[in-house]
Amino acid sequence: MVLITVRLPPQATLEQATRRLGLRDEEVDTGYDLVLIDPRRGLYGLRVTEAAAHRISPASCGGTGPHSDPRIEPYGPPR
Amino acid sequence: MRVLIQLRPTPDVVAAVADPGVTTTTADVSDGLPGVVLDNSFVPVAVPRPVPATGGDPLSLNQALTFSLAAEHASVLVRGEISDDELSTRLTLLPNTRSDVIGVHADPVIESSIVCGGDAPVGDWHDVERLLRVADLRSEGLDGSGVPLAIVDTGINAAHVAQRIGHTPIIDARNSWNPSGVSGSAGDFDVDHGTMCAFDALISAPKASLIDIPVLLSRRPGGSAMDGLLSDAVAAFAHLRTVLDALPAATRSLVVSNSWGSFSPRWDFPVGHPGNYSDNAAHPFNLVVASLEQAGADVLFAAGNCGRECRDSRCAYPDRPIGGANSHPRVLSVAGVDTEGERVGYSSQGPGRLTQRKPDICAYTHFSGSGAFGDDEPDSGTSAACPVAAGLVSAIRTRWPASALSPSQLRALLRRTADDRGGVGFDYDYGYGVLDVAGILASLRRRDLRVA
């Protein structure tokens, strides 16, 4: 899965985002939900399948993507 | 700058220096050189002359050679120091004005005992307490009281921290947060990396309110044991934004300690791709970091454990290992020194990927502390250095909230007052230097006087 961003009004929901972007339920990580990235710009993030991210156009909703979602690990103890 | 000066004194002096049965001194070799403070404690050393075979090139070292210590061939090294502001002039003038000077060479510091992963602890957390002048901080009332300090990691075991540090930590359960799918209560996770981070943060901020954010426990599809995904951190920072926004603007502060990162470009889109993370300030996580900092949070990231001398085996970036948010212009990137002030060999070096001038500063690591990995195991990695620095930031925030001293002003203060190490000024090993609490407190007092 990858990250995409989308611009939405305040208090937006995942359902609004998926409808706006034309995403199907199985293409979205619903457990992750919709995350507010920058309140000043109304920018939200969500996780979708890579295929969906390429099929839709986040830019048409003021968003961006697909963005990588790399693994993160603790920086210690050094191995 | 310390230098080695290569001299060709008279053959009898060369013979004396080369003779192991004769003791010679720098004064025997040279009666002084203009602009050089000779080190009389250094015993002069004879340097053999490379001699090519008959007919060989006298200027080439890439051929069969013999090495002659004969008095008419050898030269002698002495040690001295040239003032930094005269260096280039002296380097030019010395061989031209003194016929016995045949070379001036750098004499760099060499470190034979640099600390690496797996080495025994260097000192303990009471040494860190002393080095951070915790007694001075306490006498000024700077103990982290009322300051929210988020540990974004593997979760905290408060009972273990209490047993090791001698007091019960304050866990802010209401503002703590789990990624979806992670069960467990704030302060009640297994003893692991996050517990170490909490312990180390409390060294200088014992009364900070710990917000437990176990993002590295996520089991979201695509992750594996003991790691998470960056999207979990995006969600965690979005949560922390709501925590910060709920605080009164006048007294608002939030310190966020992050002892993690991404070791490999394999998990990322290529550099140059618009969705890349490591080198792209427009990645959603880098945006949410900027947004949180702008709202008043102090965000600290470990620089990483990919130092050239003994890098972590997971490090897969061929160069510039400080990337993504760990190199963000709006965060404090923390490198590691041991309690003797020497950089640990695994501490990642700059330049950073989002910002060249990384790391920013150094804090202490590789000391006996939390015992989270066993009684004899140190709190190590820049993983330990980051919360040590975050604890100090929290102590400062006890009196100076973000409305009085913005996160960028505080970062500038920490850089400006740091105890300069390595090269003069900023360098890619130590950043601006090691956190210096005396300098910080003096600067804050001066600032208060100006404001009054």
Coordinates of C-alpha atoms in Angstrom, one line a residue:
Chain A
M1 CA 0.0 0.0 0.0
V2 CA 1.0 3.6 -0.5
L3 CA 0.1 7.0 0.9
I4 CA -1.8 9.7 -1.0
T5 CA -3.0 13.1 0.1
V6 CA -6.1 15.0 -0.7
R7 CA -7.5 18.4 0.2
L8 CA -10.9 18.3 2.0
P9 CA -13.0 20.6 4.1
P10 CA -12.6 20.6 8.0
Q11 CA -13.9 17.5 9.8
A12 CA -13.8 15.4 6.7
T13 CA -14.3 11.7 6.9
L14 CA -12.8 8.7 5.2
E15 CA -16.1 8.1 3.4
Q16 CA -16.0 11.6 2.0
A17 CA -12.5 11.1 0.8
T18 CA -13.1 7.8 -0.9
R19 CA -16.2 9.2 -2.6
R20 CA -14.3 12.3 -3.8
L21 CA -11.5 10.2 -5.1
G22 CA -13.6 7.4 -6.6
L23 CA -12.1 4.7 -4.5
R24 CA -13.6 1.3 -3.8
D25 CA -13.7 0.0 -0.2
E26 CA -11.3 -2.8 -0.9
E27 CA -8.7 -0.3 -2.3
V28 CA -8.5 1.6 1.0
D29 CA -6.9 0.8 4.4
T30 CA -10.0 1.5 6.5
G31 CA -8.1 0.6 9.7
Y32 CA -5.8 3.5 9.0
D33 CA -8.7 5.9 8.4
L34 CA -8.3 9.5 7.2
V35 CA -5.4 11.4 8.8
L36 CA -5.2 15.2 9.0
I37 CA -1.7 16.2 7.9
D38 CA -1.9 20.0 7.8
P39 CA -5.0 21.7 9.2
R40 CA -4.1 25.1 7.7
R41 CA -4.2 23.7 4.2
G42 CA -7.0 21.1 4.8
L43 CA -4.6 18.4 3.7
Y44 CA -5.4 14.8 4.6
G45 CA -3.7 11.5 4.0
L46 CA -4.9 7.9 3.5
R47 CA -3.5 4.5 2.6
V48 CA -4.6 2.9 -0.7
T49 CA -3.4 0.1 -2.9
E50 CA -0.7 1.0 -5.3
A51 CA -3.0 0.1 -8.3
A52 CA -5.7 2.5 -7.0
A53 CA -3.2 5.3 -6.4
H54 CA -2.2 5.0 -10.1
R55 CA -5.8 4.7 -11.3
I56 CA -7.1 7.8 -9.6
S57 CA -5.8 11.3 -9.7
P58 CA -5.2 12.8 -6.3
A59 CA -4.0 16.0 -8.0
S60 CA -7.6 16.6 -9.2
C61 CA -8.6 17.0 -5.5
G62 CA -5.6 19.2 -4.7
G63 CA -3.7 16.2 -3.4
T64 CA -0.5 14.3 -4.2
G65 CA 0.7 10.7 -4.5
P66 CA 1.5 7.9 -4.6
H67 CA 4.0 8.4 -1.8
S68 CA 6.2 5.7 -0.3
D69 CA 5.4 4.1 3.0
P70 CA 8.7 2.7 4.1
R71 CA 9.5 0.6 7.0
I72 CA 10.8 2.3 10.1
E73 CA 12.9 0.7 12.8
P74 CA 14.5 1.7 16.1
Y75 CA 17.9 3.3 16.0
G76 CA 19.4 1.0 18.7
P77 CA 21.0 -0.9 20.0
P78 CA 23.5 -0.9 17.0
R79 CA 23.8 -4.3 15.5
Chain B
M1 CA 46.7 23.3 13.8
R2 CA 49.0 20.6 14.9
V3 CA 51.6 19.7 12.3
L4 CA 54.5 17.4 11.7
I5 CA 57.6 19.2 10.3
Q6 CA 60.1 17.2 8.3
L7 CA 63.6 18.5 8.7
R8 CA 67.0 17.7 7.2
P9 CA 69.5 18.6 9.9
T10 CA 73.2 17.9 9.6
P11 CA 74.1 14.2 9.1
D12 CA 75.5 13.9 12.6
V13 CA 72.2 15.0 14.1
V14 CA 70.3 12.6 11.7
A15 CA 72.6 9.8 12.8
A16 CA 71.9 10.5 16.5
V17 CA 68.1 10.5 16.0
A18 CA 68.3 7.3 14.0
D19 CA 70.4 5.6 16.6
P20 CA 68.1 3.8 19.1
G21 CA 70.9 3.9 21.7
V22 CA 71.0 7.7 21.7
T23 CA 68.3 9.9 23.3
T24 CA 67.6 13.1 21.3
T25 CA 65.2 16.0 21.9
T26 CA 63.4 18.4 19.6
A27 CA 65.9 21.1 20.8
D28 CA 68.8 19.0 19.6
V29 CA 67.2 19.0 16.1
S30 CA 66.0 22.5 15.8
D31 CA 66.6 25.8 17.7
G32 CA 63.2 27.0 16.6
L33 CA 61.1 27.7 13.5
P34 CA 59.3 31.0 12.8
G35 CA 55.6 30.9 13.6
V36 CA 55.8 27.3 15.0
V37 CA 55.4 26.4 18.6
L38 CA 57.5 23.2 18.8
D39 CA 56.4 20.4 21.0
N40 CA 59.4 19.6 23.2
S41 CA 57.7 16.6 24.7
F42 CA 57.8 14.9 21.3
V43 CA 60.8 12.7 20.7
P44 CA 62.2 13.3 17.1
V45 CA 61.7 10.4 14.7
A46 CA 64.0 9.5 11.8
V47 CA 62.2 9.0 8.5
P48 CA 63.9 6.7 6.0
R49 CA 64.4 7.9 2.4
P50 CA 62.9 5.8 -0.4
V51 CA 65.7 4.8 -2.8
P52 CA 64.9 3.5 -6.2
A53 CA 67.1 0.9 -7.9
T54 CA 69.8 2.2 -10.2
G55 CA 68.3 4.0 -13.1
G56 CA 64.9 4.2 -11.4
D57 CA 62.7 7.3 -11.2
P58 CA 63.8 9.4 -8.2
L59 CA 60.3 10.9 -7.9
S60 CA 58.1 7.8 -8.1
L61 CA 56.9 5.7 -5.2
N62 CA 55.3 3.2 -7.6
Q63 CA 58.4 1.1 -8.2
A64 CA 60.7 -1.3 -6.4
L65 CA 62.3 0.7 -3.5
T66 CA 64.6 0.3 -0.6
F67 CA 64.5 2.6 2.4
S68 CA 67.6 4.1 3.8
L69 CA 68.2 5.5 7.3
A70 CA 71.8 6.5 6.4
A71 CA 72.7 9.9 7.8
E72 CA 73.0 11.4 4.4
H73 CA 69.6 10.1 3.2
A74 CA 67.2 10.2 6.2
S75 CA 65.3 13.1 7.5
V76 CA 63.8 13.9 10.9
L77 CA 60.2 14.6 12.1
V78 CA 59.4 17.0 14.9
R79 CA 55.9 18.1 16.1
G80 CA 54.5 21.6 16.6
E81 CA 51.6 23.8 16.2
I82 CA 50.8 26.7 13.8
S83 CA 48.1 29.3 14.6
D84 CA 45.0 28.6 12.5
D85 CA 44.9 32.1 11.2
E86 CA 48.5 32.0 9.9
L87 CA 48.4 28.5 8.6
S88 CA 48.4 29.1 4.8
T89 CA 51.1 31.7 5.0
R90 CA 53.3 29.6 7.2
L91 CA 52.9 26.5 5.1
T92 CA 54.1 28.5 2.1
L93 CA 56.9 30.4 3.8
L94 CA 58.5 27.7 6.0
P95 CA 60.1 25.5 3.2
N96 CA 61.1 28.7 1.3
T97 CA 62.8 30.5 4.2
R98 CA 64.4 27.6 6.0
S99 CA 66.5 25.3 3.9
D100 CA 66.3 22.5 6.6
V101 CA 62.5 22.3 6.3
I102 CA 61.6 19.8 3.6
G103 CA 58.0 19.3 4.4
V104 CA 55.1 20.3 6.7
H105 CA 52.4 17.7 7.2
A106 CA 49.0 17.6 9.0
D107 CA 48.9 15.7 12.3
P108 CA 45.3 14.7 12.6
V109 CA 43.7 13.4 15.7
I110 CA 43.5 9.6 15.6
E111 CA 41.1 7.7 17.8
S112 CA 42.2 4.2 18.6
S113 CA 39.3 3.4 21.0
I114 CA 36.2 4.8 19.4
V115 CA 33.1 3.2 20.8
C116 CA 31.1 0.8 18.6
G117 CA 28.0 -1.3 19.0
G118 CA 28.6 -4.2 21.3
D119 CA 31.2 -2.4 23.4
A120 CA 30.8 -2.1 27.1
P121 CA 29.1 1.0 28.6
V122 CA 31.2 4.1 29.0
G123 CA 30.0 5.5 32.4
D124 CA 26.5 5.4 33.7
W125 CA 23.4 7.6 33.8
H126 CA 24.6 9.4 36.9
D127 CA 27.5 10.6 34.7
V128 CA 25.0 11.9 32.2
E129 CA 23.1 13.5 35.1
R130 CA 26.4 15.3 36.1
L131 CA 27.3 16.3 32.5
L132 CA 23.8 17.7 31.9
R133 CA 24.1 19.6 35.2
V134 CA 20.8 18.3 36.4
A135 CA 21.4 19.7 39.9
D136 CA 21.6 23.2 38.3
L137 CA 18.5 22.6 36.3
R138 CA 16.6 21.5 39.4
S139 CA 17.8 24.5 41.4
E140 CA 16.2 26.6 38.7
G141 CA 13.0 24.6 38.8
L142 CA 13.6 23.1 35.4
D143 CA 12.4 19.5 35.9
G144 CA 9.9 19.1 33.1
S145 CA 6.9 19.7 35.4
G146 CA 3.8 20.1 33.2
V147 CA 5.6 19.5 30.0
P148 CA 4.2 16.8 27.7
L149 CA 7.0 14.6 26.3
A150 CA 6.0 12.1 23.6
I151 CA 8.1 9.0 23.2
V152 CA 7.3 7.8 19.7
D153 CA 8.7 4.2 19.8
T154 CA 7.9 0.7 21.0
G155 CA 5.9 1.6 24.1
I156 CA 6.9 2.3 27.7
N157 CA 7.1 0.0 30.6
A158 CA 6.6 2.4 33.5
A159 CA 7.3 -0.1 36.2
H160 CA 10.7 -0.9 34.8
V161 CA 11.6 2.8 34.5
A162 CA 10.4 3.4 38.1
Q163 CA 12.5 0.5 39.4
R164 CA 15.7 1.7 37.6
I165 CA 15.4 5.4 38.1
G166 CA 14.0 5.4 41.6
H167 CA 10.7 7.3 41.1
T168 CA 7.4 6.6 39.3
P169 CA 7.2 8.3 35.9
I170 CA 4.2 10.4 35.0
I171 CA 2.3 8.7 32.2
D172 CA -0.2 10.8 30.4
A173 CA -2.6 8.0 29.5
R174 CA -5.3 10.4 28.2
N175 CA -3.0 11.8 25.4
S176 CA -1.2 8.5 24.7
W177 CA -2.2 6.8 21.5
N178 CA -1.9 3.4 19.8
P179 CA -1.8 2.8 16.0
S180 CA -4.8 0.8 14.9
G181 CA -4.3 -2.9 15.6
V182 CA -1.9 -2.3 18.5
S183 CA -3.3 -3.4 21.9
G184 CA -1.8 -2.5 25.3
S185 CA -2.1 0.4 27.7
A186 CA 0.1 3.4 28.0
G187 CA 3.1 2.7 30.3
D188 CA 2.3 -1.1 30.3
F189 CA 4.2 -2.3 27.3
D190 CA 7.0 -4.9 27.3
V191 CA 10.4 -3.7 28.3
D192 CA 12.2 -2.7 25.1
H193 CA 13.6 0.2 23.1
G194 CA 10.8 2.6 24.1
T195 CA 11.4 1.9 27.8
M196 CA 15.1 2.8 27.3
C197 CA 14.1 6.1 25.6
A198 CA 11.6 7.0 28.4
F199 CA 14.3 6.4 31.0
D200 CA 16.9 8.5 29.2
A201 CA 14.5 11.4 28.7
L202 CA 13.7 11.4 32.4
I203 CA 17.3 11.9 33.4
S204 CA 17.0 15.7 33.1
A205 CA 13.2 16.0 33.1
P206 CA 12.0 13.6 35.8
K207 CA 8.6 15.3 36.1
A208 CA 7.7 15.5 32.4
S209 CA 4.4 13.9 31.4
L210 CA 5.2 11.0 29.1
I211 CA 2.9 10.5 26.2
D212 CA 3.3 6.9 25.1
I213 CA 3.1 6.4 21.3
P214 CA 4.1 2.8 20.3
V215 CA 4.2 3.3 16.5
L216 CA 7.0 0.7 16.1
L217 CA 4.6 -2.0 17.4
S218 CA 2.3 -1.7 14.4
R219 CA 1.5 -4.8 12.5
R220 CA -0.1 -3.1 9.6
P221 CA 0.2 -5.1 6.3
G222 CA 3.7 -4.5 5.0
G223 CA 5.4 -4.3 8.3
S224 CA 7.1 -6.9 10.4
A225 CA 8.1 -7.6 14.0
M226 CA 9.8 -4.7 15.7
D227 CA 9.3 -2.2 13.0
G228 CA 6.4 -0.1 11.8
L229 CA 5.5 1.8 8.8
L230 CA 5.9 5.5 8.2
S231 CA 2.2 5.9 7.7
D232 CA 1.8 5.0 11.4
A233 CA 4.1 7.9 12.3
V234 CA 2.0 10.2 10.0
A235 CA -1.1 9.2 12.1
A236 CA 0.8 9.5 15.3
F237 CA 2.0 13.1 14.5
A238 CA -1.6 14.0 13.4
H239 CA -2.7 12.8 16.9
L240 CA 0.0 14.8 18.6
R241 CA -1.2 17.9 16.7
T242 CA -4.6 17.5 18.3
V243 CA -2.9 17.2 21.7
L244 CA -0.9 20.4 21.1
D245 CA -3.9 22.3 19.8
A246 CA -5.9 21.5 22.9
L247 CA -3.3 23.1 25.2
P248 CA -3.6 26.8 26.1
A249 CA -1.7 28.9 23.6
A250 CA 0.1 30.9 26.2
T251 CA 1.7 28.0 28.0
R252 CA 1.7 25.5 25.1
S253 CA 4.7 23.1 24.7
L254 CA 5.1 19.6 23.4
V255 CA 8.4 17.7 23.0
V256 CA 8.5 14.8 20.6
S257 CA 11.4 12.2 20.8
N258 CA 11.9 10.0 17.8
S259 CA 14.7 7.3 18.0
W260 CA 13.9 5.6 14.7
G261 CA 14.2 5.9 11.0
S262 CA 14.4 4.0 7.8
F263 CA 17.6 2.1 7.2
S264 CA 17.2 1.2 3.5
P265 CA 16.3 2.8 0.3
R266 CA 14.8 -0.5 -0.7
W267 CA 11.5 0.4 1.1
D268 CA 11.3 3.9 -0.5
F269 CA 10.6 5.2 -4.0
P270 CA 13.7 6.2 -5.9
V271 CA 15.3 9.6 -5.2
G272 CA 13.7 12.0 -7.7
H273 CA 10.3 10.2 -7.7
P274 CA 7.7 12.7 -6.5
G275 CA 6.6 10.1 -3.9
N276 CA 10.0 9.5 -2.4
Y277 CA 10.5 10.0 1.3
S278 CA 14.2 10.2 2.0
D279 CA 15.0 13.3 -0.1
N280 CA 11.6 14.9 -0.5
A281 CA 10.3 17.6 1.8
A282 CA 6.8 17.2 0.2
H283 CA 6.3 13.6 1.4
P284 CA 3.3 13.5 3.7
F285 CA 5.4 12.6 6.8
N286 CA 7.8 15.5 6.2
L287 CA 4.8 17.8 5.8
V288 CA 3.2 16.6 9.1
V289 CA 6.5 17.1 10.9
A290 CA 6.7 20.7 9.5
S291 CA 3.0 21.3 10.5
L292 CA 3.5 20.1 14.1
E293 CA 6.7 22.1 14.6
Q294 CA 5.0 25.2 13.2
A295 CA 2.2 24.7 15.8
G296 CA 4.8 24.8 18.6
A297 CA 6.2 21.4 19.1
D298 CA 9.9 20.6 19.6
V299 CA 10.6 17.6 17.3
L300 CA 13.8 15.7 17.9
F301 CA 15.1 12.8 15.7
A302 CA 18.1 10.5 16.2
A303 CA 20.7 11.0 13.5
G304 CA 21.0 7.3 13.0
N305 CA 23.6 4.5 13.6
C306 CA 25.3 4.5 10.2
G307 CA 28.6 6.2 11.2
R308 CA 31.5 5.3 8.9
E309 CA 33.6 3.8 11.7
C310 CA 31.2 1.0 12.7
R311 CA 27.8 1.3 11.1
D312 CA 24.8 -0.8 12.0
S313 CA 24.6 -3.9 9.7
R314 CA 21.1 -2.8 8.5
C315 CA 22.4 0.5 7.0
A316 CA 21.9 0.3 3.3
Y317 CA 22.3 3.8 2.1
P318 CA 25.6 4.0 0.3
D319 CA 26.2 7.6 1.6
R320 CA 24.4 10.4 3.4
P321 CA 22.5 8.1 5.8
I322 CA 20.7 11.0 7.6
G323 CA 17.5 11.2 5.4
G324 CA 13.8 12.0 5.6
A325 CA 12.6 13.6 8.8
N326 CA 15.8 12.7 10.5
S327 CA 17.3 15.5 8.3
H328 CA 14.3 17.8 8.3
P329 CA 15.1 21.5 8.7
R330 CA 12.5 21.9 11.4
V331 CA 13.8 19.1 13.7
L332 CA 16.8 18.8 15.9
S333 CA 18.9 15.9 14.6
V334 CA 20.8 14.3 17.4
A335 CA 24.2 12.6 17.1
G336 CA 25.9 10.6 19.9
V337 CA 28.9 11.1 22.1
D338 CA 30.0 8.9 25.0
T339 CA 30.3 10.3 28.5
E340 CA 33.9 11.2 27.8
G341 CA 32.7 13.5 25.0
E342 CA 34.0 11.4 22.1
R343 CA 31.7 10.7 19.2
V344 CA 30.6 7.1 19.1
G345 CA 31.7 5.4 15.9
Y346 CA 28.2 4.4 14.8
S347 CA 26.7 7.9 15.0
S348 CA 25.7 8.9 11.5
Q349 CA 27.5 11.7 9.8
G350 CA 26.2 14.5 7.6
P351 CA 25.4 16.0 5.2
G352 CA 21.7 15.3 5.6
R353 CA 19.4 14.7 2.7
L354 CA 16.7 17.3 3.3
T355 CA 19.1 19.7 4.9
Q356 CA 22.8 19.5 4.4
R357 CA 23.9 20.8 7.9
K358 CA 23.0 17.7 9.9
P359 CA 23.4 16.4 12.5
D360 CA 22.6 19.5 14.6
I361 CA 24.1 18.6 17.9
C362 CA 25.4 15.7 20.0
A363 CA 24.0 14.3 23.3
Y364 CA 25.2 11.4 25.4
T365 CA 24.8 7.7 24.7
H366 CA 26.4 4.3 25.3
F367 CA 26.1 4.5 29.1
S368 CA 24.7 2.1 31.7
G369 CA 21.2 3.3 32.3
S370 CA 17.8 1.7 31.8
G371 CA 19.0 -1.9 31.6
A372 CA 16.2 -2.4 29.1
F373 CA 18.4 -4.8 27.1
G374 CA 20.0 -6.5 30.2
D375 CA 21.8 -5.3 33.3
D376 CA 25.2 -5.1 31.6
E377 CA 24.0 -3.6 28.3
P378 CA 24.3 0.1 27.7
D379 CA 21.6 2.5 26.6
S380 CA 23.2 2.9 23.1
G381 CA 22.7 4.1 19.6
T382 CA 21.7 7.6 18.7
S383 CA 18.4 6.1 20.0
A384 CA 19.7 7.0 23.5
A385 CA 21.2 10.3 22.6
C386 CA 17.9 11.6 21.2
P387 CA 15.8 11.2 24.3
V388 CA 18.6 12.5 26.5
A389 CA 18.4 15.7 24.4
A390 CA 14.6 15.6 24.4
G391 CA 14.7 15.5 28.2
L392 CA 16.8 18.6 28.4
V393 CA 14.5 20.4 26.0
S394 CA 11.6 19.4 28.2
A395 CA 13.4 20.7 31.3
I396 CA 13.9 24.1 29.5
R397 CA 10.2 24.1 28.5
T398 CA 9.2 24.0 32.2
R399 CA 9.7 27.7 32.2
W400 CA 9.9 28.8 28.6
P401 CA 6.9 27.6 26.6
A402 CA 6.7 27.8 22.8
S403 CA 5.0 31.2 23.1
A404 CA 8.1 32.6 24.9
L405 CA 10.7 30.7 22.9
S406 CA 9.7 29.2 19.6
P407 CA 10.9 25.8 18.6
S408 CA 13.2 27.3 15.9
Q409 CA 14.6 29.8 18.5
L410 CA 15.3 27.0 20.9
R411 CA 17.1 25.0 18.2
A412 CA 19.2 28.0 17.4
L413 CA 20.0 28.4 21.1
L414 CA 21.1 24.8 21.5
R415 CA 23.3 25.0 18.4
R416 CA 24.8 28.4 19.4
T417 CA 25.7 27.3 22.9
A418 CA 26.9 23.8 22.0
D419 CA 30.4 22.8 23.1
D420 CA 32.2 22.8 19.7
R421 CA 34.0 19.6 18.9
G422 CA 35.8 18.2 15.8
G423 CA 36.5 21.0 13.3
V424 CA 36.1 24.6 14.2
G425 CA 32.4 25.5 14.0
F426 CA 29.9 23.1 12.4
D427 CA 31.1 19.8 11.1
Y428 CA 29.4 16.7 9.9
D429 CA 30.6 14.5 12.8
Y430 CA 29.5 16.5 15.8
G431 CA 27.2 19.1 14.2
Y432 CA 27.5 22.3 16.2
G433 CA 28.9 20.3 19.2
V434 CA 27.8 18.7 22.4
L435 CA 24.8 20.1 24.4
D436 CA 26.2 22.5 27.0
V437 CA 23.7 23.2 29.8
A438 CA 25.8 25.9 31.4
G439 CA 25.8 27.8 28.2
I440 CA 22.1 27.2 27.7
L441 CA 21.2 28.5 31.1
A442 CA 23.4 31.6 30.8
S443 CA 21.9 32.4 27.5
L444 CA 18.3 32.0 28.8
R445 CA 19.1 34.2 31.8
R446 CA 20.5 36.9 29.4
R447 CA 17.4 36.5 27.3
D448 CA 15.1 37.0 30.4
L449 CA 17.0 40.2 31.3
R450 CA 16.5 41.6 27.8
V451 CA 12.8 40.7 27.8
A452 CA 12.4 42.3 31.3

